[in-house]
XYZ file of C-alpha atoms in Angstrom:
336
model
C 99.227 33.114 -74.025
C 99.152 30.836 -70.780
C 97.045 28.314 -72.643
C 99.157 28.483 -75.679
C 102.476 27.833 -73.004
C 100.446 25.072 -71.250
C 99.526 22.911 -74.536
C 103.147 23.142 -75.780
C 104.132 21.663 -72.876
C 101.812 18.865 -73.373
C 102.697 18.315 -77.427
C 106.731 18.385 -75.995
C 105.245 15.453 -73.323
C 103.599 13.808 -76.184
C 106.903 13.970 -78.704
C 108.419 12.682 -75.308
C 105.707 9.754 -74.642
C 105.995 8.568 -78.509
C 109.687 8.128 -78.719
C 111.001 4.395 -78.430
C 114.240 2.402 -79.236
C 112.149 -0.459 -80.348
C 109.493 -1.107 -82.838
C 106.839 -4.093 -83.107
C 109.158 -5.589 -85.996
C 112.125 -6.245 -84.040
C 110.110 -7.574 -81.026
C 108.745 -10.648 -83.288
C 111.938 -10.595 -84.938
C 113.594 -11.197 -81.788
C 110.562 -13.667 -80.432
C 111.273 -15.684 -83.914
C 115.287 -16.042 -82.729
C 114.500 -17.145 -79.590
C 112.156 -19.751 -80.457
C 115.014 -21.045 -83.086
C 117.867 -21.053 -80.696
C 115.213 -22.790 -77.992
C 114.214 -25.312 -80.930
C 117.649 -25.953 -81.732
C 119.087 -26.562 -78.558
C 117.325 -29.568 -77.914
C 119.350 -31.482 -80.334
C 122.528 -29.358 -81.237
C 125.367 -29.358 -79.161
C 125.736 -26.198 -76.915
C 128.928 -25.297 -78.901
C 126.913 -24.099 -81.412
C 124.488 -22.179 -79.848
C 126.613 -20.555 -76.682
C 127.880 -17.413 -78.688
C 124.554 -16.433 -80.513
C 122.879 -16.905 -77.484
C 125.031 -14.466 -74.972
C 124.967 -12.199 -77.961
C 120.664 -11.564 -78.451
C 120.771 -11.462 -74.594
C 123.199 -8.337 -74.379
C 121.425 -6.970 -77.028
C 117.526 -7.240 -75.349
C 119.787 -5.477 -72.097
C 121.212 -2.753 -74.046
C 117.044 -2.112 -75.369
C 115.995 -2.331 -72.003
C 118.446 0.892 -71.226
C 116.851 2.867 -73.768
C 112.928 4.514 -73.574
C 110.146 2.430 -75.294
C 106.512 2.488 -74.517
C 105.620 0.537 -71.386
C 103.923 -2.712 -73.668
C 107.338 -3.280 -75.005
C 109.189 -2.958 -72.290
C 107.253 -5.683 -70.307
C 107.737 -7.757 -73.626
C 111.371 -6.892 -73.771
C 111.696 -8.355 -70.072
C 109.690 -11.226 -71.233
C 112.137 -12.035 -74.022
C 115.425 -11.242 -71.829
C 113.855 -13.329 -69.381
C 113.479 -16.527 -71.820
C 117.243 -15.421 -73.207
C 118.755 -15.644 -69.329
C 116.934 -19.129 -68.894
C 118.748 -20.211 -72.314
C 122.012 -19.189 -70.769
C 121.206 -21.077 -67.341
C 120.587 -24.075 -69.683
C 124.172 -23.746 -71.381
C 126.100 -23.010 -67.642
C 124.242 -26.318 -66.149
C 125.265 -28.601 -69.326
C 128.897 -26.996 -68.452
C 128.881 -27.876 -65.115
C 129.228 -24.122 -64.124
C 126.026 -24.005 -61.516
C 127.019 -20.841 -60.009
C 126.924 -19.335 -62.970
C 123.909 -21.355 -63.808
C 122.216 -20.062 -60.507
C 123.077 -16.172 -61.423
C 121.794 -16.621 -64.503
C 118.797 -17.886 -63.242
C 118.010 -14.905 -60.395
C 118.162 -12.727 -63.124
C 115.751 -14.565 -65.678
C 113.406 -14.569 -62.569
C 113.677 -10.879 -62.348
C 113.067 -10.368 -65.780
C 110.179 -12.400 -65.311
C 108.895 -10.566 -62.246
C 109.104 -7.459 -63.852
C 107.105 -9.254 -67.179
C 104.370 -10.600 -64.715
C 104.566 -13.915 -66.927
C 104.301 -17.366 -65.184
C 104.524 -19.682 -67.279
C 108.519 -17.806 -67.244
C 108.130 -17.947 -63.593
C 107.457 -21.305 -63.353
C 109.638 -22.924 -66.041
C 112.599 -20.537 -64.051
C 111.670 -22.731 -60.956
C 112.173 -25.823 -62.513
C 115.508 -25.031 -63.845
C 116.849 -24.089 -60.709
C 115.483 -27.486 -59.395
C 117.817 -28.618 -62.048
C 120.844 -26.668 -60.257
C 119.757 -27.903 -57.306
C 119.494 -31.446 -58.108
C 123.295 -31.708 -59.983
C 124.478 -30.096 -57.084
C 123.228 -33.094 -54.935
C 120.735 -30.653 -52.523
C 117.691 -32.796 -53.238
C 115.917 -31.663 -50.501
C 116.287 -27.789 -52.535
C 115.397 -29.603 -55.829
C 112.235 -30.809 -54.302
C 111.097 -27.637 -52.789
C 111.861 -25.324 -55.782
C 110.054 -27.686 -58.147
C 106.698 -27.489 -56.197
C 107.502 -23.194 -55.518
C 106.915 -23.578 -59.272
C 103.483 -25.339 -59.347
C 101.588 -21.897 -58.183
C 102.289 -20.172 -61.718
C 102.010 -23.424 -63.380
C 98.885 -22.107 -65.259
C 99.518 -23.618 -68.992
C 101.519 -25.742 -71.200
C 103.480 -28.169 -69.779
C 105.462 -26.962 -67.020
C 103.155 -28.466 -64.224
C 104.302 -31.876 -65.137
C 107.794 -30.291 -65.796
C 107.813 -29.410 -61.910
C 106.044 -32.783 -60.963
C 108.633 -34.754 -62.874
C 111.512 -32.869 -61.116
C 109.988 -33.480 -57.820
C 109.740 -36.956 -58.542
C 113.407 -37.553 -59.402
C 114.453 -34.997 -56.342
C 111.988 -36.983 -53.946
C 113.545 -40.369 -55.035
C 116.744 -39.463 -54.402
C 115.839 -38.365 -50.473
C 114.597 -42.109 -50.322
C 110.745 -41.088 -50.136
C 109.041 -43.335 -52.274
C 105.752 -42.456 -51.405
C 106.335 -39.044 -52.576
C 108.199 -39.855 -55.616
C 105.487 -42.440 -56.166
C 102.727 -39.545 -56.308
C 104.609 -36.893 -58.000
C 105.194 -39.791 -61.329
C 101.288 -40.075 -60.569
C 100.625 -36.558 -60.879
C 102.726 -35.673 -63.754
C 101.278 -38.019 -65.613
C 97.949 -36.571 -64.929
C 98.792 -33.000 -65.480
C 99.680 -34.128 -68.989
C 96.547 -35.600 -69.908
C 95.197 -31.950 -69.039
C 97.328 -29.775 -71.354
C 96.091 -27.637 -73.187
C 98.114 -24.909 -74.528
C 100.597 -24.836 -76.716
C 103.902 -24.056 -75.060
C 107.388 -22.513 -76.924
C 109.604 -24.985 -78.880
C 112.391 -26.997 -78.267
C 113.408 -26.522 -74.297
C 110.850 -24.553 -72.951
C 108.482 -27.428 -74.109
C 108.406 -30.889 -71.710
C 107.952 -33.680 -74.412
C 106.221 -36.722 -73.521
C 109.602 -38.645 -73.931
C 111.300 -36.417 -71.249
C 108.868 -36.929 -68.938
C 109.141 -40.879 -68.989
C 113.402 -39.987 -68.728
C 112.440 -38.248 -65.427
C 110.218 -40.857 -64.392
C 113.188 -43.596 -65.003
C 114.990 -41.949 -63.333
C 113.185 -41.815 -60.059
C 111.650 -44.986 -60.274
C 115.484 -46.598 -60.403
C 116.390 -44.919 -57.305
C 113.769 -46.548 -55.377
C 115.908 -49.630 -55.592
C 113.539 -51.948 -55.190
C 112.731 -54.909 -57.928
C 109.294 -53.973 -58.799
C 110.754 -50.224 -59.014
C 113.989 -50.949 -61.090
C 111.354 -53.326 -63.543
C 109.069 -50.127 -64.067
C 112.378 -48.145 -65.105
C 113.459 -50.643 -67.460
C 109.564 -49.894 -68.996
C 109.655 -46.038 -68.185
C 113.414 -45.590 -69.732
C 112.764 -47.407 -72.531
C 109.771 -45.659 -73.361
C 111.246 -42.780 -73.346
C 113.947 -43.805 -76.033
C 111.166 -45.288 -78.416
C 109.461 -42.261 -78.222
C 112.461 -39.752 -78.847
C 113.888 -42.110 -81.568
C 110.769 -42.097 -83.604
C 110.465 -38.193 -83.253
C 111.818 -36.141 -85.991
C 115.839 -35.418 -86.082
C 115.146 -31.946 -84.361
C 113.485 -33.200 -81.533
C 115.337 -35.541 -80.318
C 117.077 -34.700 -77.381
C 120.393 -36.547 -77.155
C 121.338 -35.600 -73.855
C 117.843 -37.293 -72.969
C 118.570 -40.107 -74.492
C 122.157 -40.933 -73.115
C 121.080 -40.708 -70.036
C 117.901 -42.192 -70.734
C 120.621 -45.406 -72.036
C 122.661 -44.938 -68.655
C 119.493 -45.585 -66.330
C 118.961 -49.164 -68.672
C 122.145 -49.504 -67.592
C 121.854 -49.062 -64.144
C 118.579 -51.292 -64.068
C 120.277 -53.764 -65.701
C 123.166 -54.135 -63.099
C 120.592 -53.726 -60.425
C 119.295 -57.502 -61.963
C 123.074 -58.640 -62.283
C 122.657 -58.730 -66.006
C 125.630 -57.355 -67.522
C 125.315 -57.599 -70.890
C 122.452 -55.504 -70.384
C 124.599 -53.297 -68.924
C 127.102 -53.307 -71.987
C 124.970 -52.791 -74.784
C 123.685 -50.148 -73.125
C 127.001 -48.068 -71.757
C 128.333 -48.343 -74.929
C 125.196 -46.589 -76.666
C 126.593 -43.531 -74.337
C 130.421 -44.484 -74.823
C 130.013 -44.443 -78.548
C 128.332 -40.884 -78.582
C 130.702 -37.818 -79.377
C 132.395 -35.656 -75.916
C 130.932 -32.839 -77.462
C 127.084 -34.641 -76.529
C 128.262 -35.210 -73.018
C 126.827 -32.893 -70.989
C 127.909 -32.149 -67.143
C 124.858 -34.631 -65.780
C 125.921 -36.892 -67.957
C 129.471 -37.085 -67.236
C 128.266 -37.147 -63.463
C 126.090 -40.079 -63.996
C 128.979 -42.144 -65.837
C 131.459 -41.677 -62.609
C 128.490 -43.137 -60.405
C 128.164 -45.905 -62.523
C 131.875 -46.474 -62.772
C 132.058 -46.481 -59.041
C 129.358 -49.329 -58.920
C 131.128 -51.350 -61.470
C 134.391 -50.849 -59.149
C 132.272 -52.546 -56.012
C 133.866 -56.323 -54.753
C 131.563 -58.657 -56.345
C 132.429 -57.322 -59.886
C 135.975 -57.793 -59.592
C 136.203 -61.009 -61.247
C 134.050 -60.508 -64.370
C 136.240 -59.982 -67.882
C 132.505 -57.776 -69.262
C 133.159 -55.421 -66.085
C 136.726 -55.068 -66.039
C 136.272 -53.667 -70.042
C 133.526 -51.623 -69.182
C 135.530 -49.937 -66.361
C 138.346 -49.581 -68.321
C 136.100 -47.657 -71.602
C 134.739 -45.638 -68.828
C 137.757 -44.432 -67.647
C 139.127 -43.391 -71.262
C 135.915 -41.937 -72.035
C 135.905 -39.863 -68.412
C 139.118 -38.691 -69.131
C 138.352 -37.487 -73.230
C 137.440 -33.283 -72.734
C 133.839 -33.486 -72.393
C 131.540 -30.541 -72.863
C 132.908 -28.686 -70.046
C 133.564 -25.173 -71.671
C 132.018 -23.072 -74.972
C 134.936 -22.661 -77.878
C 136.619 -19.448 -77.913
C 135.250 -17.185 -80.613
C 137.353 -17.209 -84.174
C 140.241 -14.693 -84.021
Protein backbone atom coordinates (compact mmCIF):
# COMPACT_ATOMS: atom_id res chain seq x y z
CA UNK A 1 0.00 0.00 0.00
CA UNK A 2 2.87 2.59 0.90
CA UNK A 3 4.47 1.92 -2.46
CA UNK A 4 1.25 2.10 -4.27
CA UNK A 5 0.67 5.85 -2.21
CA UNK A 6 4.32 6.79 -3.03
CA UNK A 7 4.14 6.17 -7.02
CA UNK A 8 0.81 8.06 -7.23
CA UNK A 9 2.38 10.77 -5.90
CA UNK A 10 5.01 10.65 -8.46
CA UNK A 11 2.42 10.02 -11.68
CA UNK A 12 0.34 13.34 -9.96
CA UNK A 13 4.18 15.12 -10.13
CA UNK A 14 4.51 13.85 -13.58
CA UNK A 15 0.73 15.07 -14.83
CA UNK A 16 2.12 18.22 -12.92
CA UNK A 17 5.72 18.37 -14.77
CA UNK A 18 3.93 17.77 -18.36
CA UNK A 19 1.42 20.52 -18.24
CA UNK A 20 2.35 23.80 -20.27
CA UNK A 21 0.54 26.94 -21.67
CA UNK A 22 2.70 26.78 -24.69
CA UNK A 23 3.49 24.35 -27.36
CA UNK A 24 6.57 24.21 -29.93
CA UNK A 25 4.03 25.59 -32.69
CA UNK A 26 3.32 28.82 -31.22
CA UNK A 27 6.99 29.40 -30.17
CA UNK A 28 8.10 29.42 -34.06
CA UNK A 29 4.93 30.96 -34.76
CA UNK A 30 5.77 33.71 -32.57
CA UNK A 31 9.76 33.62 -33.65
CA UNK A 32 8.27 33.97 -37.44
CA UNK A 33 6.26 37.44 -36.18
CA UNK A 34 9.04 38.78 -34.70
CA UNK A 35 11.39 38.39 -37.41
CA UNK A 36 8.53 40.13 -39.77
CA UNK A 37 7.84 43.05 -37.56
CA UNK A 38 11.97 43.31 -37.11
CA UNK A 39 12.21 42.99 -41.09
CA UNK A 40 9.65 45.46 -41.57
CA UNK A 41 10.66 48.06 -39.41
CA UNK A 42 13.61 48.90 -41.17
CA UNK A 43 11.73 50.52 -43.90
CA UNK A 44 8.04 51.10 -42.69
CA UNK A 45 7.18 53.88 -40.72
CA UNK A 46 6.72 53.10 -36.93
CA UNK A 47 2.98 54.00 -37.32
CA UNK A 48 2.48 50.90 -38.70
CA UNK A 49 4.17 48.67 -36.66
CA UNK A 50 3.67 50.40 -32.93
CA UNK A 51 0.26 48.60 -32.15
CA UNK A 52 1.15 44.98 -33.37
CA UNK A 53 4.20 45.29 -31.70
CA UNK A 54 2.96 46.29 -27.91
CA UNK A 55 0.33 43.71 -28.65
CA UNK A 56 2.80 40.14 -29.26
CA UNK A 57 4.79 41.66 -26.32
CA UNK A 58 1.79 41.55 -23.74
CA UNK A 59 0.96 38.46 -25.08
CA UNK A 60 4.74 36.56 -24.61
CA UNK A 61 4.13 38.34 -20.70
CA UNK A 62 0.83 36.93 -20.14
CA UNK A 63 2.74 33.13 -21.34
CA UNK A 64 5.42 33.84 -19.15
CA UNK A 65 2.66 33.90 -16.09
CA UNK A 66 1.49 30.61 -16.92
CA UNK A 67 3.61 26.97 -16.30
CA UNK A 68 5.56 25.62 -19.37
CA UNK A 69 8.52 23.36 -19.31
CA UNK A 70 11.75 25.14 -18.41
CA UNK A 71 13.16 25.03 -22.49
CA UNK A 72 10.29 27.23 -23.33
CA UNK A 73 10.33 29.38 -20.82
CA UNK A 74 14.01 30.45 -21.44
CA UNK A 75 12.80 30.75 -25.18
CA UNK A 76 9.77 32.69 -24.16
CA UNK A 77 12.23 35.25 -22.33
CA UNK A 78 14.31 35.13 -25.38
CA UNK A 79 11.43 36.23 -27.60
CA UNK A 80 9.96 38.89 -24.95
CA UNK A 81 13.35 40.02 -24.75
CA UNK A 82 13.73 40.74 -28.71
CA UNK A 83 9.83 42.14 -28.43
CA UNK A 84 10.99 44.84 -25.48
CA UNK A 85 14.09 45.85 -27.72
CA UNK A 86 11.43 46.43 -30.68
CA UNK A 87 9.52 48.68 -28.36
CA UNK A 88 12.83 50.60 -27.19
CA UNK A 89 13.34 51.07 -30.98
CA UNK A 90 9.74 52.70 -31.47
CA UNK A 91 10.10 55.05 -27.93
CA UNK A 92 13.73 56.34 -29.28
CA UNK A 93 12.30 57.19 -32.96
CA UNK A 94 9.50 59.09 -30.71
CA UNK A 95 11.74 60.91 -28.82
CA UNK A 96 10.34 59.27 -25.57
CA UNK A 97 13.96 58.00 -24.06
CA UNK A 98 12.66 57.36 -20.72
CA UNK A 99 10.42 55.23 -21.94
CA UNK A 100 12.99 54.03 -24.34
CA UNK A 101 15.40 53.36 -21.32
CA UNK A 102 12.53 51.25 -19.31
CA UNK A 103 11.95 49.43 -22.08
CA UNK A 104 15.32 48.60 -22.44
CA UNK A 105 16.08 47.37 -18.50
CA UNK A 106 13.49 45.09 -19.07
CA UNK A 107 14.61 43.53 -22.53
CA UNK A 108 17.97 43.12 -20.59
CA UNK A 109 16.22 41.16 -17.97
CA UNK A 110 14.54 39.09 -20.27
CA UNK A 111 17.75 38.49 -21.70
CA UNK A 112 19.50 37.69 -18.43
CA UNK A 113 17.06 35.33 -17.55
CA UNK A 114 17.45 33.73 -21.49
CA UNK A 115 21.34 33.60 -20.97
CA UNK A 116 21.49 34.88 -24.75
CA UNK A 117 24.20 37.46 -25.76
CA UNK A 118 23.95 38.19 -28.79
CA UNK A 119 20.31 39.85 -26.92
CA UNK A 120 22.65 41.09 -24.38
CA UNK A 121 24.77 42.74 -26.50
CA UNK A 122 22.50 44.19 -29.22
CA UNK A 123 20.43 45.58 -25.73
CA UNK A 124 23.78 47.47 -25.02
CA UNK A 125 23.97 49.08 -28.12
CA UNK A 126 20.54 50.40 -28.07
CA UNK A 127 20.89 51.98 -24.93
CA UNK A 128 24.11 53.60 -26.39
CA UNK A 129 21.53 54.87 -28.74
CA UNK A 130 19.50 56.49 -25.67
CA UNK A 131 22.44 57.64 -24.46
CA UNK A 132 23.80 59.28 -27.42
CA UNK A 133 20.22 61.35 -28.39
CA UNK A 134 20.25 62.33 -25.01
CA UNK A 135 23.66 64.11 -25.58
CA UNK A 136 25.63 61.84 -22.58
CA UNK A 137 28.35 60.74 -24.98
CA UNK A 138 30.58 59.90 -22.49
CA UNK A 139 27.45 57.02 -21.39
CA UNK A 140 27.09 56.21 -25.16
CA UNK A 141 30.69 55.34 -25.30
CA UNK A 142 30.88 53.22 -22.28
CA UNK A 143 27.66 51.19 -22.86
CA UNK A 144 28.70 50.43 -26.43
CA UNK A 145 32.04 48.74 -25.38
CA UNK A 146 29.90 46.97 -21.94
CA UNK A 147 28.42 45.33 -25.06
CA UNK A 148 31.59 43.98 -26.79
CA UNK A 149 32.00 41.04 -23.97
CA UNK A 150 28.79 39.11 -25.35
CA UNK A 151 29.55 40.23 -28.75
CA UNK A 152 30.11 36.53 -29.76
CA UNK A 153 28.31 36.42 -33.41
CA UNK A 154 26.66 38.23 -36.13
CA UNK A 155 27.16 41.61 -36.36
CA UNK A 156 26.73 43.34 -33.23
CA UNK A 157 30.57 43.74 -32.50
CA UNK A 158 30.81 46.24 -35.23
CA UNK A 159 27.28 47.45 -34.15
CA UNK A 160 28.99 48.45 -30.69
CA UNK A 161 32.29 49.62 -32.47
CA UNK A 162 30.32 51.87 -34.78
CA UNK A 163 28.40 53.42 -31.80
CA UNK A 164 31.56 54.01 -30.00
CA UNK A 165 32.91 55.66 -32.85
CA UNK A 166 30.14 58.23 -33.31
CA UNK A 167 29.92 58.61 -29.21
CA UNK A 168 33.87 59.03 -29.12
CA UNK A 169 33.71 61.73 -31.91
CA UNK A 170 31.40 63.66 -30.35
CA UNK A 171 33.69 63.90 -26.87
CA UNK A 172 36.35 65.35 -29.40
CA UNK A 173 38.69 62.13 -29.19
CA UNK A 174 39.74 61.47 -32.50
CA UNK A 175 42.12 58.99 -31.79
CA UNK A 176 39.52 56.88 -30.33
CA UNK A 177 36.91 57.48 -32.82
CA UNK A 178 39.69 56.94 -35.34
CA UNK A 179 40.24 53.22 -33.97
CA UNK A 180 36.79 52.26 -33.20
CA UNK A 181 35.87 53.12 -37.47
CA UNK A 182 39.15 50.87 -37.69
CA UNK A 183 37.85 48.17 -35.72
CA UNK A 184 34.40 47.97 -36.94
CA UNK A 185 35.46 47.66 -40.08
CA UNK A 186 37.52 44.74 -39.13
CA UNK A 187 35.00 42.95 -37.07
CA UNK A 188 32.97 42.88 -40.27
CA UNK A 189 35.33 41.23 -42.40
CA UNK A 190 35.10 38.43 -39.57
CA UNK A 191 31.35 37.69 -39.53
CA UNK A 192 30.24 34.83 -39.67
CA UNK A 193 26.85 34.06 -38.57
CA UNK A 194 23.87 34.89 -39.75
CA UNK A 195 22.10 37.36 -37.51
CA UNK A 196 17.93 38.12 -37.34
CA UNK A 197 16.42 40.39 -40.07
CA UNK A 198 15.72 43.78 -40.50
CA UNK A 199 16.96 45.75 -37.10
CA UNK A 200 18.60 43.31 -35.21
CA UNK A 201 20.94 42.95 -38.31
CA UNK A 202 23.88 45.93 -38.82
CA UNK A 203 23.98 46.24 -42.72
CA UNK A 204 27.07 47.22 -44.32
CA UNK A 205 25.34 50.57 -45.36
CA UNK A 206 24.61 51.45 -41.66
CA UNK A 207 27.81 50.98 -40.66
CA UNK A 208 29.39 53.53 -43.24
CA UNK A 209 26.13 56.05 -41.81
CA UNK A 210 27.83 55.63 -38.37
CA UNK A 211 31.14 56.06 -39.66
CA UNK A 212 29.96 59.54 -41.45
CA UNK A 213 28.86 60.45 -38.86
CA UNK A 214 31.87 60.39 -36.63
CA UNK A 215 34.27 61.16 -39.10
CA UNK A 216 32.24 64.74 -39.66
CA UNK A 217 32.53 65.57 -36.13
CA UNK A 218 36.17 65.49 -36.17
CA UNK A 219 35.95 68.75 -38.02
CA UNK A 220 38.89 68.66 -39.61
CA UNK A 221 39.30 68.81 -43.70
CA UNK A 222 40.81 65.52 -44.26
CA UNK A 223 37.96 64.19 -41.74
CA UNK A 224 34.88 66.06 -43.25
CA UNK A 225 36.47 64.71 -47.03
CA UNK A 226 36.33 60.99 -45.67
CA UNK A 227 32.54 61.68 -44.63
CA UNK A 228 31.63 63.02 -47.84
CA UNK A 229 33.18 59.26 -49.09
CA UNK A 230 31.81 57.32 -45.95
CA UNK A 231 28.12 59.05 -46.22
CA UNK A 232 27.86 58.61 -49.58
CA UNK A 233 28.72 55.15 -49.51
CA UNK A 234 26.38 54.44 -47.38
CA UNK A 235 23.48 55.89 -49.63
CA UNK A 236 24.80 53.92 -52.79
CA UNK A 237 24.73 50.98 -50.92
CA UNK A 238 21.14 51.31 -49.28
CA UNK A 239 19.72 52.66 -52.62
CA UNK A 240 20.79 49.69 -54.60
CA UNK A 241 19.42 47.26 -51.82
CA UNK A 242 16.04 45.89 -52.30
CA UNK A 243 12.83 48.21 -51.27
CA UNK A 244 12.69 46.31 -47.83
CA UNK A 245 15.97 47.01 -46.82
CA UNK A 246 16.40 50.19 -47.17
CA UNK A 247 16.41 52.04 -44.18
CA UNK A 248 15.04 55.55 -44.71
CA UNK A 249 15.76 56.92 -41.50
CA UNK A 250 19.47 55.86 -42.50
CA UNK A 251 19.40 57.47 -45.35
CA UNK A 252 18.01 61.00 -44.33
CA UNK A 253 20.35 61.31 -42.07
CA UNK A 254 22.87 59.73 -44.04
CA UNK A 255 21.71 63.05 -46.69
CA UNK A 256 21.92 65.51 -43.57
CA UNK A 257 25.71 64.60 -42.76
CA UNK A 258 26.42 65.48 -46.92
CA UNK A 259 24.93 68.32 -45.86
CA UNK A 260 26.83 69.20 -43.06
CA UNK A 261 30.18 68.30 -44.97
CA UNK A 262 29.22 70.33 -47.54
CA UNK A 263 28.78 73.58 -45.41
CA UNK A 264 31.87 72.59 -43.56
CA UNK A 265 33.65 73.37 -47.37
CA UNK A 266 31.34 76.56 -47.78
CA UNK A 267 29.63 74.87 -50.65
CA UNK A 268 26.09 75.51 -50.42
CA UNK A 269 24.57 74.12 -53.12
CA UNK A 270 25.91 71.07 -51.81
CA UNK A 271 24.20 71.80 -48.95
CA UNK A 272 20.77 72.35 -50.84
CA UNK A 273 20.50 69.46 -52.90
CA UNK A 274 21.11 67.62 -50.14
CA UNK A 275 18.59 69.20 -47.25
CA UNK A 276 16.04 69.05 -49.57
CA UNK A 277 16.49 65.14 -50.19
CA UNK A 278 15.40 65.17 -46.25
CA UNK A 279 12.88 68.22 -46.65
CA UNK A 280 11.10 66.45 -49.44
CA UNK A 281 10.65 63.12 -47.39
CA UNK A 282 7.16 62.61 -45.60
CA UNK A 283 6.88 63.83 -41.37
CA UNK A 284 5.79 60.51 -40.89
CA UNK A 285 9.82 59.29 -41.97
CA UNK A 286 11.17 61.82 -39.57
CA UNK A 287 12.24 60.22 -36.77
CA UNK A 288 13.25 62.02 -33.27
CA UNK A 289 17.27 61.93 -34.36
CA UNK A 290 16.36 63.19 -37.28
CA UNK A 291 14.35 66.05 -36.33
CA UNK A 292 17.29 66.73 -33.77
CA UNK A 293 19.86 66.78 -36.42
CA UNK A 294 17.75 69.31 -38.69
CA UNK A 295 17.57 72.01 -35.61
CA UNK A 296 21.53 71.69 -35.40
CA UNK A 297 21.85 72.31 -38.83
CA UNK A 298 19.37 75.14 -38.81
CA UNK A 299 21.29 76.72 -36.03
CA UNK A 300 24.54 76.61 -38.22
CA UNK A 301 22.82 78.07 -41.16
CA UNK A 302 21.57 80.94 -38.61
CA UNK A 303 25.55 81.72 -37.73
CA UNK A 304 26.83 85.60 -39.03
CA UNK A 305 28.64 84.78 -42.09
CA UNK A 306 25.48 83.20 -43.70
CA UNK A 307 23.37 86.06 -43.25
CA UNK A 308 23.76 87.51 -46.54
CA UNK A 309 23.33 84.50 -48.86
CA UNK A 310 19.63 84.33 -50.77
CA UNK A 311 20.50 79.86 -50.92
CA UNK A 312 20.71 80.14 -46.93
CA UNK A 313 18.07 82.42 -46.12
CA UNK A 314 15.56 79.69 -48.23
CA UNK A 315 17.03 76.89 -46.67
CA UNK A 316 16.40 78.36 -43.17
CA UNK A 317 13.19 79.34 -43.96
CA UNK A 318 12.10 75.34 -45.47
CA UNK A 319 13.66 74.26 -42.30
CA UNK A 320 11.64 76.09 -40.18
CA UNK A 321 8.22 75.00 -41.96
CA UNK A 322 9.39 71.59 -42.07
CA UNK A 323 10.44 71.74 -38.03
CA UNK A 324 7.26 72.99 -37.30
CA UNK A 325 5.00 70.13 -39.66
CA UNK A 326 4.01 67.15 -36.68
CA UNK A 327 6.82 64.90 -37.12
CA UNK A 328 6.84 61.34 -35.89
CA UNK A 329 6.58 62.27 -32.38
CA UNK A 330 3.63 59.97 -31.18
CA UNK A 331 1.95 56.34 -32.48
CA UNK A 332 -1.87 56.99 -33.91
CA UNK A 333 -4.53 56.20 -31.57
CA UNK A 334 -6.08 52.83 -32.30
CA UNK A 335 -9.50 52.92 -34.62
CA UNK A 336 -12.59 53.46 -32.42
Amino acid sequence: MAVAVDSAESAHFLRFASASNVGDTLLEQIDADIARLARDYVSKPVSELFHEIGTLRRGVFDLLRGRQHPYQTCHLYLQAGRLCGLATHVALDLGHYTAAATHSRTAWRCAESAGHNGLRAWIRSVQSLIAYWQQDHRQAAELARSGLPYADSGTIAARLLGLEARATAALGDSAGALRAVEAAEAARSGVAAVDLPGVFTFPEAKQWTYAGTALLALESRHHVNRAIEASSRAILLYESAPQQEQSSGDLLAAHLDLANAHLAHGDLDGVQEKLLVVLDAAPGRRTASISTRLRALSTRLAEPAYADSPIVLSLRENVREACSRPALTNPPELPQ
